[in-house]
Coordinates of C-alpha atoms in Angstrom, one line a residue:
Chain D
X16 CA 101.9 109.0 113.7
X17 CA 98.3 109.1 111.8
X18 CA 95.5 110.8 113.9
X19 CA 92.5 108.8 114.2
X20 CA 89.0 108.6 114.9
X21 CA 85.9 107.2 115.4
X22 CA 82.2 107.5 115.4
X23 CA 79.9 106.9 117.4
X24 CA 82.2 106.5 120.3
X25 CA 79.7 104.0 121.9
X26 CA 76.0 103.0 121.5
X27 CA 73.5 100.9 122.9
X28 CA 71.6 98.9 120.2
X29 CA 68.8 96.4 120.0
X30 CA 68.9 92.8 119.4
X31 CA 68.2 92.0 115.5
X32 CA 69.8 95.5 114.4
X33 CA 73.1 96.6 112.7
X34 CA 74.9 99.0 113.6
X35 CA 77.8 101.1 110.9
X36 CA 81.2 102.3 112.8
X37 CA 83.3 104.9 111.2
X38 CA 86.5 105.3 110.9
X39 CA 88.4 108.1 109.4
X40 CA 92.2 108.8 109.2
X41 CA 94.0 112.0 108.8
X42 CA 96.5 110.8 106.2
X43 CA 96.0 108.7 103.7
X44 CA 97.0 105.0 104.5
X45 CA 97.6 101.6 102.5
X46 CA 95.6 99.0 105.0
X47 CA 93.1 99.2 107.7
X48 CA 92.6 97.1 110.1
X49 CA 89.4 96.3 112.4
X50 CA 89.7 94.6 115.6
X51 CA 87.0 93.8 118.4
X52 CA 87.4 93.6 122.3
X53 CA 85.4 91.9 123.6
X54 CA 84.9 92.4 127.8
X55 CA 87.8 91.4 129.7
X56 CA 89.7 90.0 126.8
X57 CA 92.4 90.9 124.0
X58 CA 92.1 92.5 120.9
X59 CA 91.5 89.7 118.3
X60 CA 91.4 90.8 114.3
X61 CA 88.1 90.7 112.4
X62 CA 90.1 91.9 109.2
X63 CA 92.2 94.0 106.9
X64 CA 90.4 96.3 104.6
X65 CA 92.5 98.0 101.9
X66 CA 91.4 100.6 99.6
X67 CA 90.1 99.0 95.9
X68 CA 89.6 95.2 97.3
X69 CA 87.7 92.9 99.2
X70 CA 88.1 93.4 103.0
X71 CA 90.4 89.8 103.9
X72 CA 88.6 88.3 107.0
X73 CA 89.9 86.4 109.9
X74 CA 89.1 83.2 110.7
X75 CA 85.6 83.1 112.6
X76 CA 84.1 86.4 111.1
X77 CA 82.5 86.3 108.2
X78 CA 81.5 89.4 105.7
X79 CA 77.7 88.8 105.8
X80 CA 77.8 90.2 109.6
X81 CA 80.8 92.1 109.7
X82 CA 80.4 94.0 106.3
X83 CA 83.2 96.7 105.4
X84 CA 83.8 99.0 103.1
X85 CA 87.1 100.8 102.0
X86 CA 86.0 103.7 99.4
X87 CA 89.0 106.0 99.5
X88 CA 92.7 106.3 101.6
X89 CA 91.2 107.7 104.7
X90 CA 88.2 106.2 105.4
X91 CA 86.3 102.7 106.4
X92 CA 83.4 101.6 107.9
X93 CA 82.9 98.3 109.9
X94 CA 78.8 97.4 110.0
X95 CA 78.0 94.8 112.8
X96 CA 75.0 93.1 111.5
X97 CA 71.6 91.4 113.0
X98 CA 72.9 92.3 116.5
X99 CA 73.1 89.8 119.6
X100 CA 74.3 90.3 123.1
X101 CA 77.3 88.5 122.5
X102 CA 78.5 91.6 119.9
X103 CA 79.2 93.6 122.7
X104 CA 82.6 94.8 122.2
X105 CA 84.2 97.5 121.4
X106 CA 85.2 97.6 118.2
X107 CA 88.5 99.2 117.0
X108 CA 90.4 100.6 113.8
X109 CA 93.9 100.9 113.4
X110 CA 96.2 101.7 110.5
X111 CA 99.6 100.6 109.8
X112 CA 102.8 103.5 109.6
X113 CA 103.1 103.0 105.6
X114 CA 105.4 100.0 105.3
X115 CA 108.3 102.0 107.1
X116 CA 107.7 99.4 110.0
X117 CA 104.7 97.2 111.0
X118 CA 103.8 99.7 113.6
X119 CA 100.0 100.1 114.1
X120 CA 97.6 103.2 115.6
X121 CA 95.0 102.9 116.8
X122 CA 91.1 105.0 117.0
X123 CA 89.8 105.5 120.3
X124 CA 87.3 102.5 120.0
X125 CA 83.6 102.4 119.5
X126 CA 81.8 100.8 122.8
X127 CA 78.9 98.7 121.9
X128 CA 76.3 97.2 124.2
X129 CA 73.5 95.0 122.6
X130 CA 70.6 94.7 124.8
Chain R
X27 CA 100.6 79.9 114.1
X28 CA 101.6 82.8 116.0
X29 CA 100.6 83.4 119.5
X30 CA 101.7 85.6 122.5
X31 CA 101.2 84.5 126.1
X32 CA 101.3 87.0 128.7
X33 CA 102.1 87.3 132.6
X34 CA 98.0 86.7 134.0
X35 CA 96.8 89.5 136.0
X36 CA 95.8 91.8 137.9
X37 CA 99.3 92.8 139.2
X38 CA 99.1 95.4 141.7
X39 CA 102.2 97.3 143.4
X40 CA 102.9 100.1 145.5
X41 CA 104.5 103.4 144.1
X42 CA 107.9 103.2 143.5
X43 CA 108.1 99.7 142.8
X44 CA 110.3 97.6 140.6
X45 CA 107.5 96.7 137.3
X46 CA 107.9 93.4 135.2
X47 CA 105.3 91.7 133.2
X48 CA 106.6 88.8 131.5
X49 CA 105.8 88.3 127.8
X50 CA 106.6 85.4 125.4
X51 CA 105.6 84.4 121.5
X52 CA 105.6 81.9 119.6
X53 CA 106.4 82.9 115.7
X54 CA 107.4 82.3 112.5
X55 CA 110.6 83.7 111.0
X56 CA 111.6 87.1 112.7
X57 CA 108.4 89.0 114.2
X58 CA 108.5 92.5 115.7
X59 CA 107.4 92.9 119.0
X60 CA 105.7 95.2 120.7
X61 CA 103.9 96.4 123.8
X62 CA 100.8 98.8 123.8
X63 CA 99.2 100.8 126.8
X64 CA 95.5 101.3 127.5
X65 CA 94.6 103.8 130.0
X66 CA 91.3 103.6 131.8
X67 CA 88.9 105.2 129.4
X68 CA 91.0 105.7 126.4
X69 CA 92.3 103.9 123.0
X70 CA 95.3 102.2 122.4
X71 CA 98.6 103.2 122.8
X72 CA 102.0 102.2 121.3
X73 CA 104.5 102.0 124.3
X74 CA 107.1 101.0 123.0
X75 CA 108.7 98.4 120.5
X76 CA 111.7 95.9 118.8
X77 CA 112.0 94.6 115.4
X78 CA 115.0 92.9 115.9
X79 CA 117.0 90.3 118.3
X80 CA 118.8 91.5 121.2
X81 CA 117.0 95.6 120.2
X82 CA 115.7 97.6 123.2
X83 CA 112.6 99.3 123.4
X84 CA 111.9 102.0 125.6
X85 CA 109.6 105.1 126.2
X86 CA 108.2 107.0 129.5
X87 CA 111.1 104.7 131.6
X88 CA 109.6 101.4 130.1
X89 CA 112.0 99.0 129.0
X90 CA 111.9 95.4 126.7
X91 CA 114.5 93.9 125.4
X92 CA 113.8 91.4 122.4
X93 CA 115.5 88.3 123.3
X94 CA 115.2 85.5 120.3
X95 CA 116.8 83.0 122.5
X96 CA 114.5 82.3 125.3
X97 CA 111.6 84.4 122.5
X98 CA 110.6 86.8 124.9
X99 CA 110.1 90.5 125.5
X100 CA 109.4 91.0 129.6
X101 CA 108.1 95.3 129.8
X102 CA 110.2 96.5 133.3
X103 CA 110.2 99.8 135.1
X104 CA 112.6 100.7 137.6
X105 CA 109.7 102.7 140.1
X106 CA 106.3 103.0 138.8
X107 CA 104.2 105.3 139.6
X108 CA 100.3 105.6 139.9
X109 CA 100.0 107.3 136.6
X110 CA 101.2 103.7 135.0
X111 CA 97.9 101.9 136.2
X112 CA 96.2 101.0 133.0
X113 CA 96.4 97.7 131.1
X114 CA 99.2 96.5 129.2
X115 CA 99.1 94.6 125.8
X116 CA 102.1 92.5 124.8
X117 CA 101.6 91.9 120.3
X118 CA 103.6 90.8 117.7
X119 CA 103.6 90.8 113.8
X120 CA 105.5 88.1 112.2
X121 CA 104.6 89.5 108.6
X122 CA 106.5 92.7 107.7
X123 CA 103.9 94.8 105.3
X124 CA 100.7 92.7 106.0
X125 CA 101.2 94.3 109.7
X126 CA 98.7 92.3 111.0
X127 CA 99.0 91.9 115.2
X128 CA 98.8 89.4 116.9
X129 CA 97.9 90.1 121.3
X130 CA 98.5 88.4 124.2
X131 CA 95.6 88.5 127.1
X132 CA 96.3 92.1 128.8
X133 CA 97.6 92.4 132.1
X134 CA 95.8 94.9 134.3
X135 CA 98.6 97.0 136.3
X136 CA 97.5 99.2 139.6
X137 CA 99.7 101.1 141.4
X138 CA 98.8 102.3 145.2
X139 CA 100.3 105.3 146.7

């Protein structure tokens, strides 16, 4: 299974900011995925980011303030933008096994607060 | 479109105790199914999974058994032990290489001693 992690593991941010999460893989890997969890709740998909295309967003997030970029096989980056309270989250990677099954890993999670 | 609906929580049981938190989905076609772990203070975890009818998944004395017929995949354990407390995440994914999950709610297991 793919090692992988995160940075910054959490952070508390101010209303009105954006914030970039990394994620980096130790192999490299077709598709990336971003989920959030938001306090109490389930994971619910933001989107699938693979490398040389647009990320492909779920329904209810929208690129302009969930921004990501896929530059190579190993690494992505989420940006939650123009901050509120209701961001608060944490916001997860995962990447799929490479097609052998539809297995997923997942980072350790990026805790967000917005104050 | 898909959905998983899972056994509401918290559950809490003594040590030793006979584990089931009851999972069902609604899919598509043939969806694999899955259950992932989240310790207190830590990412997610695969558990354990089942891409096909009637397949068992197990790992660290978890079991699931994928059961088209009534489209549900319950996660038992024989005796738990406090070491299990964490909270559980039934998923499925209905389209084999766009691997995209779908979760049910969690279910928050503690265990006493």
């Amino acid at each position: 299974s793919a090692v992988i992690s995160q940075k910054p593991s959490r952070d508390i941010c101010q209303r009105g900011t954006s914030l970039t999460i990394q994620c980096q893989v130790d192999s490299q890997v077709t598709m990336m995925f971003w989920y959030r969890q938001q306090p109490g709740q389930s994971l619910t998909l933001i989107a699938t980011a693979n490398q040389g295309s647009e990320a492909t967003y779920e329904s209810g997030f929208v690129i302009d303030k969930f921004p990501i970029s896929r530059p190579n096989l190993t690494f992505s980056t989420l940006t939650v933008s123009n901050m509120s309270p209701e961001d608060s989250s944490i916001y997860l990677c995962s990447v799929g096994d490479g097609g052998t099954t539809d297995t997923q890993y997942f980072g350790p999670g990026t805790r967000l607060t917005v104050l | 479109g898909d959905s998983v609906t899972q056994m509401e929580g918290p559950v809490t049981l003594s040590e030793e105790a006979f584990l089931t938190i009851n999972c069902t989905y609604t899919a598509t076609g043939y969806p694999s199914l899955f259950w992932y772990v989240q310790y207190p203070g830590e990412g997610l975890q695969l558990l354990l999974k089942a891409t096909k009818a009637d397949d068992k998944g197990s790992n660290k004395g978890f079991e699931a058994t994928y059961r088209k017929e009534t489209t549900s995949f319950h996660l038992e354990k024989g005796s738990v032990q406090v070491s299990d407390s964490a909270v559980y995440f039934c998923a499925l994914s209905s389209n084999f290489g766009n691997e995209k999950l779908t979760f049910g709610t969690g279910t928050r297991l503690t265990i006493i001693p």
